[in-house]
Tab-separated table of C-alpha atoms in Angstrom:
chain	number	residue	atom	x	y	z
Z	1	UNK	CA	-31.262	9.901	42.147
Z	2	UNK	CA	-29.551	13.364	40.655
Z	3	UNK	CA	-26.636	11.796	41.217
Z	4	UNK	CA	-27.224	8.445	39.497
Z	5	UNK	CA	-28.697	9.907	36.217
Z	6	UNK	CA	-26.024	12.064	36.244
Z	7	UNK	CA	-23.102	9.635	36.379
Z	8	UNK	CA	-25.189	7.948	33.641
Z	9	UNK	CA	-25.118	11.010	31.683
Z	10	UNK	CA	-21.149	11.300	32.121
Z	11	UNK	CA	-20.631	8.109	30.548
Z	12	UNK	CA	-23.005	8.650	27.190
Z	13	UNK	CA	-20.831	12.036	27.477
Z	14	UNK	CA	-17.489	10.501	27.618
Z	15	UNK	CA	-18.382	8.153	24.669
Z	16	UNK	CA	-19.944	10.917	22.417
Z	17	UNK	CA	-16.937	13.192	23.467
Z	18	UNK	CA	-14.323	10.260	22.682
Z	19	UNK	CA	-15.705	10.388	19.245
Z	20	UNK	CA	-15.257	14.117	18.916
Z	21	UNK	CA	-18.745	14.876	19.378
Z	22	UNK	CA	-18.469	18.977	20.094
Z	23	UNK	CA	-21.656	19.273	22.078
Z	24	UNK	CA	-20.719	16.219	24.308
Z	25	UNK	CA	-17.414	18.194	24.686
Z	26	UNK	CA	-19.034	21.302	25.918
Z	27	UNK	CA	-21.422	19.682	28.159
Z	28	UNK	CA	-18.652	18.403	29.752
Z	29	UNK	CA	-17.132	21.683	30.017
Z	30	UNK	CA	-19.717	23.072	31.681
Z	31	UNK	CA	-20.280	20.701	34.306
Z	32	UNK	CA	-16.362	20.516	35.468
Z	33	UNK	CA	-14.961	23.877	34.597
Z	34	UNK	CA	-15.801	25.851	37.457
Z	35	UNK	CA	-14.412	23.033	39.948
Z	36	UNK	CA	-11.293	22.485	37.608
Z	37	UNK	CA	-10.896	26.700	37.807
Z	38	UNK	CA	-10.706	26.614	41.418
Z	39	UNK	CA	-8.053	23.708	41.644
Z	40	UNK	CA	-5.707	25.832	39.322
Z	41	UNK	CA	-6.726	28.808	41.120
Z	42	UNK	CA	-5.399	27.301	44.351
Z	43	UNK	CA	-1.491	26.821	42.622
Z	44	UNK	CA	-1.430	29.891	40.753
Z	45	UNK	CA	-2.658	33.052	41.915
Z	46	UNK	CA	-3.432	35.135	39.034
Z	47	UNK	CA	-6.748	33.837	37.603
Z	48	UNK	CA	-6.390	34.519	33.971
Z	49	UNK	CA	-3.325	32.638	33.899
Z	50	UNK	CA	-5.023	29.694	35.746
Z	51	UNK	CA	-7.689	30.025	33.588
Z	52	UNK	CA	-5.692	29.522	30.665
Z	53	UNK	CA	-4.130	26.370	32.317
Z	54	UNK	CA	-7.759	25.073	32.764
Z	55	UNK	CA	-7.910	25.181	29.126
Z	56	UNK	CA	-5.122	23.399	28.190
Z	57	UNK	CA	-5.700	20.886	31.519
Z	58	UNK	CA	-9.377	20.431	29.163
Z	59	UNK	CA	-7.333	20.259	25.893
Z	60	UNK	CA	-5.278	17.307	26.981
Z	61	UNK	CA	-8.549	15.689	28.772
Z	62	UNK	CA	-10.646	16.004	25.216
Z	63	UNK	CA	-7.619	14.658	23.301
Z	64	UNK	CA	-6.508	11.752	25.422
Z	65	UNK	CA	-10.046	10.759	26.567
Z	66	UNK	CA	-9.468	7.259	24.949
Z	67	UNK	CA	-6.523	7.095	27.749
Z	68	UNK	CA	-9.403	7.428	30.605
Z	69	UNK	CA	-10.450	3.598	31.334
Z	70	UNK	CA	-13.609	4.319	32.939
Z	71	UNK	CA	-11.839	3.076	36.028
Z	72	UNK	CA	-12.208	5.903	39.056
Z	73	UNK	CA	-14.178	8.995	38.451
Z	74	UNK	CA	-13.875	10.984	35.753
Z	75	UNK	CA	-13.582	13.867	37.879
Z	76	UNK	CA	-10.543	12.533	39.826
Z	77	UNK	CA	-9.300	12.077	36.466
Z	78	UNK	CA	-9.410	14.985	35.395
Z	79	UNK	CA	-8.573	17.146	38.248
Z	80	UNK	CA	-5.133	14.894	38.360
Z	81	UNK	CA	-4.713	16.657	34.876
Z	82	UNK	CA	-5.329	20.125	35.937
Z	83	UNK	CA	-3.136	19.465	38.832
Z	84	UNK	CA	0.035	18.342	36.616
Z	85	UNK	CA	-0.880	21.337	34.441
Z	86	UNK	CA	-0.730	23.752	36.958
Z	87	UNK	CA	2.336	22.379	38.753
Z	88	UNK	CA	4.023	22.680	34.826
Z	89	UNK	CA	2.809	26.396	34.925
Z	90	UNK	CA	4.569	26.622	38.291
Z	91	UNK	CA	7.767	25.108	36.640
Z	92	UNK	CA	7.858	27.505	33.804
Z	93	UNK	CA	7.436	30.691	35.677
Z	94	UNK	CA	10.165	28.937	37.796
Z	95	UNK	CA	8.428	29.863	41.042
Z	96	UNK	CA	9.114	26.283	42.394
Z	97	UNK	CA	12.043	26.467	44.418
Z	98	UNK	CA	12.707	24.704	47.597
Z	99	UNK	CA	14.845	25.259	50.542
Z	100	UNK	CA	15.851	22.078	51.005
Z	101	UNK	CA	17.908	23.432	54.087
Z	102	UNK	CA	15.075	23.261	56.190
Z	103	UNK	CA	15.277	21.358	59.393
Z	104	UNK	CA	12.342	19.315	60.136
Z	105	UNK	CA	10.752	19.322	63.485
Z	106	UNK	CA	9.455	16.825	65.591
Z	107	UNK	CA	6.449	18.465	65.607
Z	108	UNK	CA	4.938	17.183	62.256
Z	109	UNK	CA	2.253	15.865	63.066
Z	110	UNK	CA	0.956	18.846	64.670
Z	111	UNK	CA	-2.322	19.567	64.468
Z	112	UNK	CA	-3.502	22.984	64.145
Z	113	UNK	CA	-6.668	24.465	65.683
Z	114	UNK	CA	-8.756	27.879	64.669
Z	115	UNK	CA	-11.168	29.037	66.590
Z	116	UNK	CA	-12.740	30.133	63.910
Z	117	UNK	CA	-13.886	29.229	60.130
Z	118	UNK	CA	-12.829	31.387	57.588
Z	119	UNK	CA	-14.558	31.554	53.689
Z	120	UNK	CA	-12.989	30.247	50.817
Z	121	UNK	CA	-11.944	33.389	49.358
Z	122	UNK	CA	-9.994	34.437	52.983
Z	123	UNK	CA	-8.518	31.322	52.936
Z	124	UNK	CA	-7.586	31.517	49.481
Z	125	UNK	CA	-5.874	34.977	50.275
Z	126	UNK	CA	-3.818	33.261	53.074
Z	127	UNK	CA	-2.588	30.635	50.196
Z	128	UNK	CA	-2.024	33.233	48.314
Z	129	UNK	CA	0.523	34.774	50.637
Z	130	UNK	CA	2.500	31.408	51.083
Z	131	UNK	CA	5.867	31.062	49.151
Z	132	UNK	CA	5.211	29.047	46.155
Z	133	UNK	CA	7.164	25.798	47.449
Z	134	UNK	CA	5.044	25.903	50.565
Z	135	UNK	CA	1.957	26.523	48.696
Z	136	UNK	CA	2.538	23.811	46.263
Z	137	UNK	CA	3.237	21.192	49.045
Z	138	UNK	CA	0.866	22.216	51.475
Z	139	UNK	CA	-2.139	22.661	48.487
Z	140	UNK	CA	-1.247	18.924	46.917
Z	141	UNK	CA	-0.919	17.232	50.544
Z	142	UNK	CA	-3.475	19.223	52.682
Z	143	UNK	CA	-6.257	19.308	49.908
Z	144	UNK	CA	-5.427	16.841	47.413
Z	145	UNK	CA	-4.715	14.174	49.337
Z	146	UNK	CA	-1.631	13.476	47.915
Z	147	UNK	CA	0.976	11.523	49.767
Z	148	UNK	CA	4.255	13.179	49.803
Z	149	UNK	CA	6.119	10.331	47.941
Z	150	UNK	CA	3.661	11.080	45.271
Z	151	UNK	CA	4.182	15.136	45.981
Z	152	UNK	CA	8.096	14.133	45.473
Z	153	UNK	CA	7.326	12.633	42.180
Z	154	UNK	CA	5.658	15.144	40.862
Z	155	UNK	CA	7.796	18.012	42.056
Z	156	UNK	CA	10.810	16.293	41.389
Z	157	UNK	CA	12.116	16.479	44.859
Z	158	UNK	CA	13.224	14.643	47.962
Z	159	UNK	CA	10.404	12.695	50.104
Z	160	UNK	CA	12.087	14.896	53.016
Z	161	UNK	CA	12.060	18.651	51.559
Z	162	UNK	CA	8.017	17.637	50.710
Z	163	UNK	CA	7.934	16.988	54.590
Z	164	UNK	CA	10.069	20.432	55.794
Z	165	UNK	CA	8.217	22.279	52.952
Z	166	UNK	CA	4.697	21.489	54.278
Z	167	UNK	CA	5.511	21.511	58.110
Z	168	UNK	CA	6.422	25.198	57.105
Z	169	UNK	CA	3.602	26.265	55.057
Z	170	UNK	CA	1.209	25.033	58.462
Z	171	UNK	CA	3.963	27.276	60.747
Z	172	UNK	CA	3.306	29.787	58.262
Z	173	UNK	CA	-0.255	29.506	57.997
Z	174	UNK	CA	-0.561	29.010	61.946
Z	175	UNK	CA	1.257	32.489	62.126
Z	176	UNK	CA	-1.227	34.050	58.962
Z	177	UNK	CA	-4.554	32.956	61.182
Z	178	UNK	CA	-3.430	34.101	64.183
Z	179	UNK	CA	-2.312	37.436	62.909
Z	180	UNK	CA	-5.909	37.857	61.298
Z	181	UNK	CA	-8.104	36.734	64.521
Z	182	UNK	CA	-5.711	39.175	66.538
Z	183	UNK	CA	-6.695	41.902	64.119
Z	184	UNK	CA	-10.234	40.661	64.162
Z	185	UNK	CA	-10.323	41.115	68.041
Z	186	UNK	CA	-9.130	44.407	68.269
Z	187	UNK	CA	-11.832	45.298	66.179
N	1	UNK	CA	-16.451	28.727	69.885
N	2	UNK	CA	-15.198	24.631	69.022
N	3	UNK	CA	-11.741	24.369	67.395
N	4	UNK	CA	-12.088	23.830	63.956
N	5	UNK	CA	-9.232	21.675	62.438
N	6	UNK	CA	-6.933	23.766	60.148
N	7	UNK	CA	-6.835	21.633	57.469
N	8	UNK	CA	-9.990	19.951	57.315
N	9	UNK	CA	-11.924	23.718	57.166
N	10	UNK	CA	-9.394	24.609	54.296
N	11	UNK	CA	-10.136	21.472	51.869
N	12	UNK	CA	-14.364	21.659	52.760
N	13	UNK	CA	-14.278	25.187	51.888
N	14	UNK	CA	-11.951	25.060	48.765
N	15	UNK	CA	-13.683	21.586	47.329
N	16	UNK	CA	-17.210	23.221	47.416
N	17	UNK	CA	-15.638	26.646	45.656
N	18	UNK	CA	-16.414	26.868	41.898
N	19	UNK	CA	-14.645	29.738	39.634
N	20	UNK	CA	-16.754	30.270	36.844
N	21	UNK	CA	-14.428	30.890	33.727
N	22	UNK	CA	-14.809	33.974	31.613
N	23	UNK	CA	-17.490	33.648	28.827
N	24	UNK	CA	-14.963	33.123	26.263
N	25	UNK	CA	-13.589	30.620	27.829
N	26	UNK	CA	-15.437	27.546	25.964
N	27	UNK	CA	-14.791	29.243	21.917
N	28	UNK	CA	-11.019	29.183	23.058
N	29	UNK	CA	-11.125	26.017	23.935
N	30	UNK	CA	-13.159	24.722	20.667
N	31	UNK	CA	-10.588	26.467	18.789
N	32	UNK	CA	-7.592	24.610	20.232
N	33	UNK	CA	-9.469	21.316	19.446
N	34	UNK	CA	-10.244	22.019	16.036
N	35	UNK	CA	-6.493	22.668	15.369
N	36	UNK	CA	-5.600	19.788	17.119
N	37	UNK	CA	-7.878	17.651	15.314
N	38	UNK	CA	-6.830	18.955	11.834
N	39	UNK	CA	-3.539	17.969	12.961
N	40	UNK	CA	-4.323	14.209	13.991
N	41	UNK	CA	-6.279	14.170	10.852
N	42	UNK	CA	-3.213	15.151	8.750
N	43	UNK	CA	-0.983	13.160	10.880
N	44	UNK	CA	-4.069	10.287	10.226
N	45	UNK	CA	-3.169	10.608	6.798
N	46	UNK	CA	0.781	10.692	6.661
N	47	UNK	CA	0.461	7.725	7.985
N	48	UNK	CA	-2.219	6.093	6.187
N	49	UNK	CA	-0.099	7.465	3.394
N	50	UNK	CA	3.037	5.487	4.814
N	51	UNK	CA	1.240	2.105	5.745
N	52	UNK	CA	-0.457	2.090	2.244
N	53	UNK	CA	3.346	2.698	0.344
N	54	UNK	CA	4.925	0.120	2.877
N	55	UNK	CA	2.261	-2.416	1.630
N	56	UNK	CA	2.423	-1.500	-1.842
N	57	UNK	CA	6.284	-2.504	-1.420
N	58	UNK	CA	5.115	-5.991	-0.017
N	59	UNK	CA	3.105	-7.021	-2.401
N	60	UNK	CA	5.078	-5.936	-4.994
N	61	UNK	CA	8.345	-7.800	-3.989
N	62	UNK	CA	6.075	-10.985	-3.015
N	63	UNK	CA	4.628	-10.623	-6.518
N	64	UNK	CA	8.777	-10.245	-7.812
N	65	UNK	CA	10.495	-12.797	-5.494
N	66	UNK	CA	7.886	-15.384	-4.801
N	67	UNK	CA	8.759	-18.601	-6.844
N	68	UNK	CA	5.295	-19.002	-7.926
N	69	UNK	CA	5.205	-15.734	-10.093
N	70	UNK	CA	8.696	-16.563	-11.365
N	71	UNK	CA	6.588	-19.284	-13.178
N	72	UNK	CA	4.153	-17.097	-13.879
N	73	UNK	CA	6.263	-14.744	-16.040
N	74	UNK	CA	8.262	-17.732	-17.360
N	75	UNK	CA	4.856	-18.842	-18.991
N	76	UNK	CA	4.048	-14.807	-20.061
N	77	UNK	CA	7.610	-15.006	-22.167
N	78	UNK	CA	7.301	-18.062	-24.001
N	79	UNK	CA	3.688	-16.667	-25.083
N	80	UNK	CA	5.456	-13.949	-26.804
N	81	UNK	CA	7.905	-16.000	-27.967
N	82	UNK	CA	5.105	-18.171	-29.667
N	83	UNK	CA	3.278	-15.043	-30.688
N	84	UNK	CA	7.075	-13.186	-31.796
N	85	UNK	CA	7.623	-16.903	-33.803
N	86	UNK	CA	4.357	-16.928	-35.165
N	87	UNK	CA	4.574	-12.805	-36.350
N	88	UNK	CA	7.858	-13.775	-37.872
N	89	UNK	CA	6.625	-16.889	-39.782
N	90	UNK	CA	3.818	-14.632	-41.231
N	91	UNK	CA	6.378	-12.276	-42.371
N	92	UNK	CA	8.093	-14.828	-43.755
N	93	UNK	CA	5.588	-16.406	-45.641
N	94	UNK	CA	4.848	-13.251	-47.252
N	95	UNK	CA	8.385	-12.969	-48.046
N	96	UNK	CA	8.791	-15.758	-49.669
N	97	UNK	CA	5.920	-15.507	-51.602
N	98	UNK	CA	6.694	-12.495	-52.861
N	99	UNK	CA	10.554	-14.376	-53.821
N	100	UNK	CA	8.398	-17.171	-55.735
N	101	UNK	CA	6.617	-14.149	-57.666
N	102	UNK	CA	10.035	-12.858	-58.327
N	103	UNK	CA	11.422	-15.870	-59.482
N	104	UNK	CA	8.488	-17.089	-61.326
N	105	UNK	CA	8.647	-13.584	-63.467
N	106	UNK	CA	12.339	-14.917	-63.871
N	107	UNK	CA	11.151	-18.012	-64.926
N	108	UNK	CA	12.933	-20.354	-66.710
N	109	UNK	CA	16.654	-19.516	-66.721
N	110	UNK	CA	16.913	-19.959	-63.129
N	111	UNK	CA	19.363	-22.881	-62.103
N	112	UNK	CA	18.942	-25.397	-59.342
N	113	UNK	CA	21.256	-24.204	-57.247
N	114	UNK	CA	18.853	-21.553	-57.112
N	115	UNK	CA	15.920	-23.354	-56.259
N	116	UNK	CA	17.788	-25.084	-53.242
N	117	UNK	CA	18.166	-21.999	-52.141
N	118	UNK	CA	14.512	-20.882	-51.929
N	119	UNK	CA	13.396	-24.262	-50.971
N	120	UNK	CA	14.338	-24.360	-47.560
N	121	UNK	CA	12.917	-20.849	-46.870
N	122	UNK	CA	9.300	-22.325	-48.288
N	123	UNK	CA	9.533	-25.685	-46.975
N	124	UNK	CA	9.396	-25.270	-43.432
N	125	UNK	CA	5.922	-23.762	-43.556
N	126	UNK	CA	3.518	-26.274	-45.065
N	127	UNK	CA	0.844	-27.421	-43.863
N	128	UNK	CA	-0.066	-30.947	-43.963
N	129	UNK	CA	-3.950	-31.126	-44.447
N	130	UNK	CA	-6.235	-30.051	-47.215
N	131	UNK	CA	-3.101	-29.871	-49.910
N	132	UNK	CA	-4.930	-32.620	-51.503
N	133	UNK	CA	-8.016	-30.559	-52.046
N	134	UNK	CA	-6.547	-27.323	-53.374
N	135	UNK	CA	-3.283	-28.570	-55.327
N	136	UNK	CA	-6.114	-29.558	-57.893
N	137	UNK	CA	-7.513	-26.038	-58.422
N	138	UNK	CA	-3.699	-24.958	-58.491
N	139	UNK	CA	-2.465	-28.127	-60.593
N	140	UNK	CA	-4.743	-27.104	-63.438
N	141	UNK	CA	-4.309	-23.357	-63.224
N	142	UNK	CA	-0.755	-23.531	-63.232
N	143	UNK	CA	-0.037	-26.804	-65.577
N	144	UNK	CA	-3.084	-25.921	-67.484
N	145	UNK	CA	-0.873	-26.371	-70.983
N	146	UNK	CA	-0.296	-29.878	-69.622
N	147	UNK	CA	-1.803	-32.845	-70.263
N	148	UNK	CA	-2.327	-34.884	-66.626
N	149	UNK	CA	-1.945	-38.675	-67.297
N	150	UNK	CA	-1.604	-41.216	-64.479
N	151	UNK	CA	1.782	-42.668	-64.202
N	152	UNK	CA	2.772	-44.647	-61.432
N	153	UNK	CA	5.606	-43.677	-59.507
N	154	UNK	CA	6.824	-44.815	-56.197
N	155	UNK	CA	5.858	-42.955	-52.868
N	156	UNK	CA	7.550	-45.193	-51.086
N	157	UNK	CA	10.157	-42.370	-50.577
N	158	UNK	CA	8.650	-40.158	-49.514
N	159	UNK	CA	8.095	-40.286	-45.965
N	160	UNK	CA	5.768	-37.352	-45.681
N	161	UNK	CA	2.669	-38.736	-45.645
N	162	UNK	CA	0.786	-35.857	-45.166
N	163	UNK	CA	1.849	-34.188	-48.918
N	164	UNK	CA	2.248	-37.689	-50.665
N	165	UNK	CA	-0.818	-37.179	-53.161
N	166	UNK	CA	-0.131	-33.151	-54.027
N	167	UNK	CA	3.807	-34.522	-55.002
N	168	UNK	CA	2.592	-37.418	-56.782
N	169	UNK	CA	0.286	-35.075	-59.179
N	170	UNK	CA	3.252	-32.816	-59.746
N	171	UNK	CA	5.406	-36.221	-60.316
N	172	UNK	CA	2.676	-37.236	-62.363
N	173	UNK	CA	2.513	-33.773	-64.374
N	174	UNK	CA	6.218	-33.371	-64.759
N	175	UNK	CA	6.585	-36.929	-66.338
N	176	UNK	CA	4.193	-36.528	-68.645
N	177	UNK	CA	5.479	-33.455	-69.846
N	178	UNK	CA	8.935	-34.630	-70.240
N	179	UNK	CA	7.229	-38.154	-72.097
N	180	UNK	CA	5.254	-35.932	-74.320
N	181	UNK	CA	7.314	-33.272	-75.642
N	182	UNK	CA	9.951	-34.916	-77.695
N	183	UNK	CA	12.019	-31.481	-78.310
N	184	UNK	CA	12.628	-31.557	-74.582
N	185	UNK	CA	16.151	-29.992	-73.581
N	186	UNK	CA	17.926	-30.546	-70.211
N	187	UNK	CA	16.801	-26.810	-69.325
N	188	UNK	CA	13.307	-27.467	-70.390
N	189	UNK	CA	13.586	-30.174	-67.825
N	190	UNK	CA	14.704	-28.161	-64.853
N	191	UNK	CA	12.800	-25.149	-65.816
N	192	UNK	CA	9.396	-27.786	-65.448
N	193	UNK	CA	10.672	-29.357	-62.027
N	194	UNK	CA	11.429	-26.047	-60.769
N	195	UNK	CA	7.897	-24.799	-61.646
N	196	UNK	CA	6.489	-27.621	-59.948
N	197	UNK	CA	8.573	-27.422	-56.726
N	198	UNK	CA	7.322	-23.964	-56.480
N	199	UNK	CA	3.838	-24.963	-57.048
N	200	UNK	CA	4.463	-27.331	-54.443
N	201	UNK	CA	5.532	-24.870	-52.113
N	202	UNK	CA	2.722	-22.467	-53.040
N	203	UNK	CA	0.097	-24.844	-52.183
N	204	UNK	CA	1.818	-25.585	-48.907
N	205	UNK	CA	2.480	-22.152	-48.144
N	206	UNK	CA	-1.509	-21.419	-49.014
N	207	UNK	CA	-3.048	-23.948	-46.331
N	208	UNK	CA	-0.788	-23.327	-43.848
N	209	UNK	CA	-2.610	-20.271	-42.607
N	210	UNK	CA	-5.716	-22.314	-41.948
N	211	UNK	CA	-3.399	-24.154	-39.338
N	212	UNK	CA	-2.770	-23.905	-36.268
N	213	UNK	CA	-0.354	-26.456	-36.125
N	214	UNK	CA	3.404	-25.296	-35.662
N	215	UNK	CA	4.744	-26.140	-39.229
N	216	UNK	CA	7.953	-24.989	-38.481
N	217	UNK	CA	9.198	-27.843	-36.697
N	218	UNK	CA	7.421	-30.409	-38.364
N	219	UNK	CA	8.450	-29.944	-42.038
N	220	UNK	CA	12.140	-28.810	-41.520
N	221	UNK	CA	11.910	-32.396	-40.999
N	222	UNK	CA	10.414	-32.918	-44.375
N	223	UNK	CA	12.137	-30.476	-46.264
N	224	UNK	CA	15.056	-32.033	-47.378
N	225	UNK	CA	13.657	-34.645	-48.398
N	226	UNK	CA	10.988	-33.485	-50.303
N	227	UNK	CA	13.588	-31.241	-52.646
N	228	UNK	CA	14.808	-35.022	-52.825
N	229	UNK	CA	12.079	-36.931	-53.270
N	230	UNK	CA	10.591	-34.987	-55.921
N	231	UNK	CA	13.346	-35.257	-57.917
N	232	UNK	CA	13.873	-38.987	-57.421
N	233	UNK	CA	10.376	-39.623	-58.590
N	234	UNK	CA	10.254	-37.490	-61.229
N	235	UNK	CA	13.696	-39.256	-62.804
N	236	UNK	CA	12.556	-42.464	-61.416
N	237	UNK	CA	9.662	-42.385	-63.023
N	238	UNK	CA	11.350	-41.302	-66.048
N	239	UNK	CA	13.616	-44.433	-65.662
N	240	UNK	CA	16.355	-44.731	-67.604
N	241	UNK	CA	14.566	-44.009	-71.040
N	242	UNK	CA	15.273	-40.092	-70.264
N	243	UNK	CA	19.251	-39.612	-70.825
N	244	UNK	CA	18.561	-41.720	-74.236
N	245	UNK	CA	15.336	-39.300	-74.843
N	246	UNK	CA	17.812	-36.288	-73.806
N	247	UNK	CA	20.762	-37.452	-75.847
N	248	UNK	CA	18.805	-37.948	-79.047
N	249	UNK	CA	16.644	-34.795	-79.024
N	250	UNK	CA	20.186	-32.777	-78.158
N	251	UNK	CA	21.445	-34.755	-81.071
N	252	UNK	CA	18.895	-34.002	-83.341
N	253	UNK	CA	18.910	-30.562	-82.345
N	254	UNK	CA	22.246	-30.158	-83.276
């Protein structure tokens, strides 16, 4: 029922906020900005700078609303917005480079296990400690959803370095996870 | 302890997290929209600005090119043309009335070469109706030494048939002037169909501003003739009898 009214609420929103209405705006604003903060958060690691993307991700939703068709969730919408924005922050602090080098193992569909679950913010920290092309890939295919000919789009590389740069981000990450529950067992 | 999939442990965790922004986030935010709403409301307005200049420019060249208007402004000219004709004929008339007053202070030694002259200025402006009414007023102000008898003279000349009666009067008027007086010279006798052309003329000129009917081009027709005509009558209706009547009194004279 919470859910219902509130899609229903969305939609007045979205109309009032097409029309410029400010307070439709902000209600908006609250409801999605604390998701939207911790999408950019996940690309860039300094949080007033993804912060700032957030803003102009919201700019760019409250000035093409017109563009959104209703079609799909709004919140899919938008967080496709805040994802292009922070992959554009990515591209002007020219931290996206790839090795396209990489070899690519037969081992990509590897699964990897943890014994056990870590919190946001420790997983966020291993994300963190990722090199940027890894991150990127791993963060748009692993959480996103994003299919790496769409990942190649967007980043503007090769279907194949998507596929070398995310089977080393999960090496990576393997390594990361098994370095912390070996620390965590000694303790 | 199960094994937890990598991935799937990664995306629960990270879709549940919310980052609240900073406090200030929202007035940053309000500010960025308010410039960028200024500046689709300017940019609104260039190109309202544009559209409304581009159809200005349409409707002007339709109004300019289409073959309809040409007509339009075809009919606009000839107005002032009438209007410009009918200024000028005013201006006219007054001229030439002021040339009769001139000539009429002259008077009598004017020749009629002269007369010819005038006549075709005065002519052309006459106006056919209601001469009969006034040119009695006028006949007996201005012939009022003159005794009016009623000799018959031919209008079958005169193919004006709107002035017929006014000329007849001064036909009349002249005659009986010329039968009457038996000192008359050859002068006397131009000086007194002079006077009565120009009365003529007055009278027409009078009535024509109570028409609206374009006397131009109808009585250039007439004029010749009536310089003509009047003439004819007048020494028609003097017949023959007047170079013996002129003769004698320049004989006696002498």
């Amino acid at each position: 029922m919470k859910l219902i009214s509130l899609h229903k609420n969305y939609t007045k929103l979205i109309a009032k906020a097409k029309k410029g209405n400010r307070k439709a705006q902000h209600e908006l604003f609250q409801t999605f900005s604390p998701k939207m903060l911790s999408i950019c958060r996940q690309y860039l690691k300094n949080t007033d700078i993804a912060e700032e993307v957030m803003l102009s991700g919201f700019l760019k939703v409250f000035t093409n609303l017109d563009s959104y068709k209703s079609q799909g969730s709004f919140e899919g919408w938008i967080r496709r917005i805040m994802v292009n924005e922070s992959i554009s922050q990515l591209r002007r602090e020219k931290k996206l480079q790839f090795n396209d080098a990489a070899e690519i193992e037969n081992s990509i569909e590897h699964v990897a296990y943890i014994e056990t679950e870590l919190e946001a913010n420790e997983i966020q920290k291993l994300i963190d400690s990722l090199p940027e092309g890894y991150k990127t890939v791993f963060v748009l295919y692993a959480l996103e959803g994003y299919k790496h000919s769409e990942i190649a789009e967007l980043l503007q590389i090769s279907e194949s370095t998507s596929k070398s740069q995310l089977f080393k981000a999960r090496k990576l990450l393997q390594s990361k996870i098994k370095q912390n529950n070996s620390s965590y067992g000694t303790h | 302890m199960a094994p937890i999939k990598l991935e799937e442990n990664i995306r629960e965790k990270l879709q549940e997290r919310e980052l609240q922004p900073s406090s200030d986030a929202w007035s940053k935010l309000e500010s960025q929209l308010e410039t960028e709403d200024e500046g689709s409301k300017s940019k609104n307005k260039l190109w309202f600005a544009i559209a409304a200049s581009i159809a200005t420019l349409l409707i002007v060249g339709a109004l300019v090119f289409s073959p309809s208007n040409q007509k339009t402004s075809d009919v606009v000219v000839e107005d002032t043309n009438t209007k410009e004709q009918q200024y000028n004929d005013e201006v006219f008339k007054e001229n030439t009335i002021v040339q009769e007053n001139n000539v009429a202070e002259k008077g009598i030694e004017k020749e009629e070469s002269n007369n010819e002259v005038l006549k075709p200025n005065d002519i052309p402006r006459k106006s056919p109706k209601s001469i009969s009414e006034e040119k009695k007023v006028t006949t007996q102000q201005a012939v009022a030494s003159t005794e009016t008898k009623a000799i018959e003279t031919s209008t079958e000349n005169i193919k004006t048939k709107e002035t017929p009666s006014f000329i007849d009067t001064k036909v009349t008027e002249v005659v009986a002037q010329v039968k009457n007086s038996e000192t008359i010279t050859a002068e006397e006798v131009d000086v007194l169909l002079l006077k009565a052309q120009r009365e003529i003329q007055a009278e027409r000129i009078l009535n024509e501003s109570k028409t609206k009917i374009d006397a131009t081009a109808l009585l250039q027709d007439v004029e010749g003739e009536l310089e003509r005509s009047f003439r004819d009558k007048v020494f028609e209706a003097l017949g023959e009898n007047f170079n013996s009547i002129r003769t004698a009194v320049i004989e006696r004279n002498n």
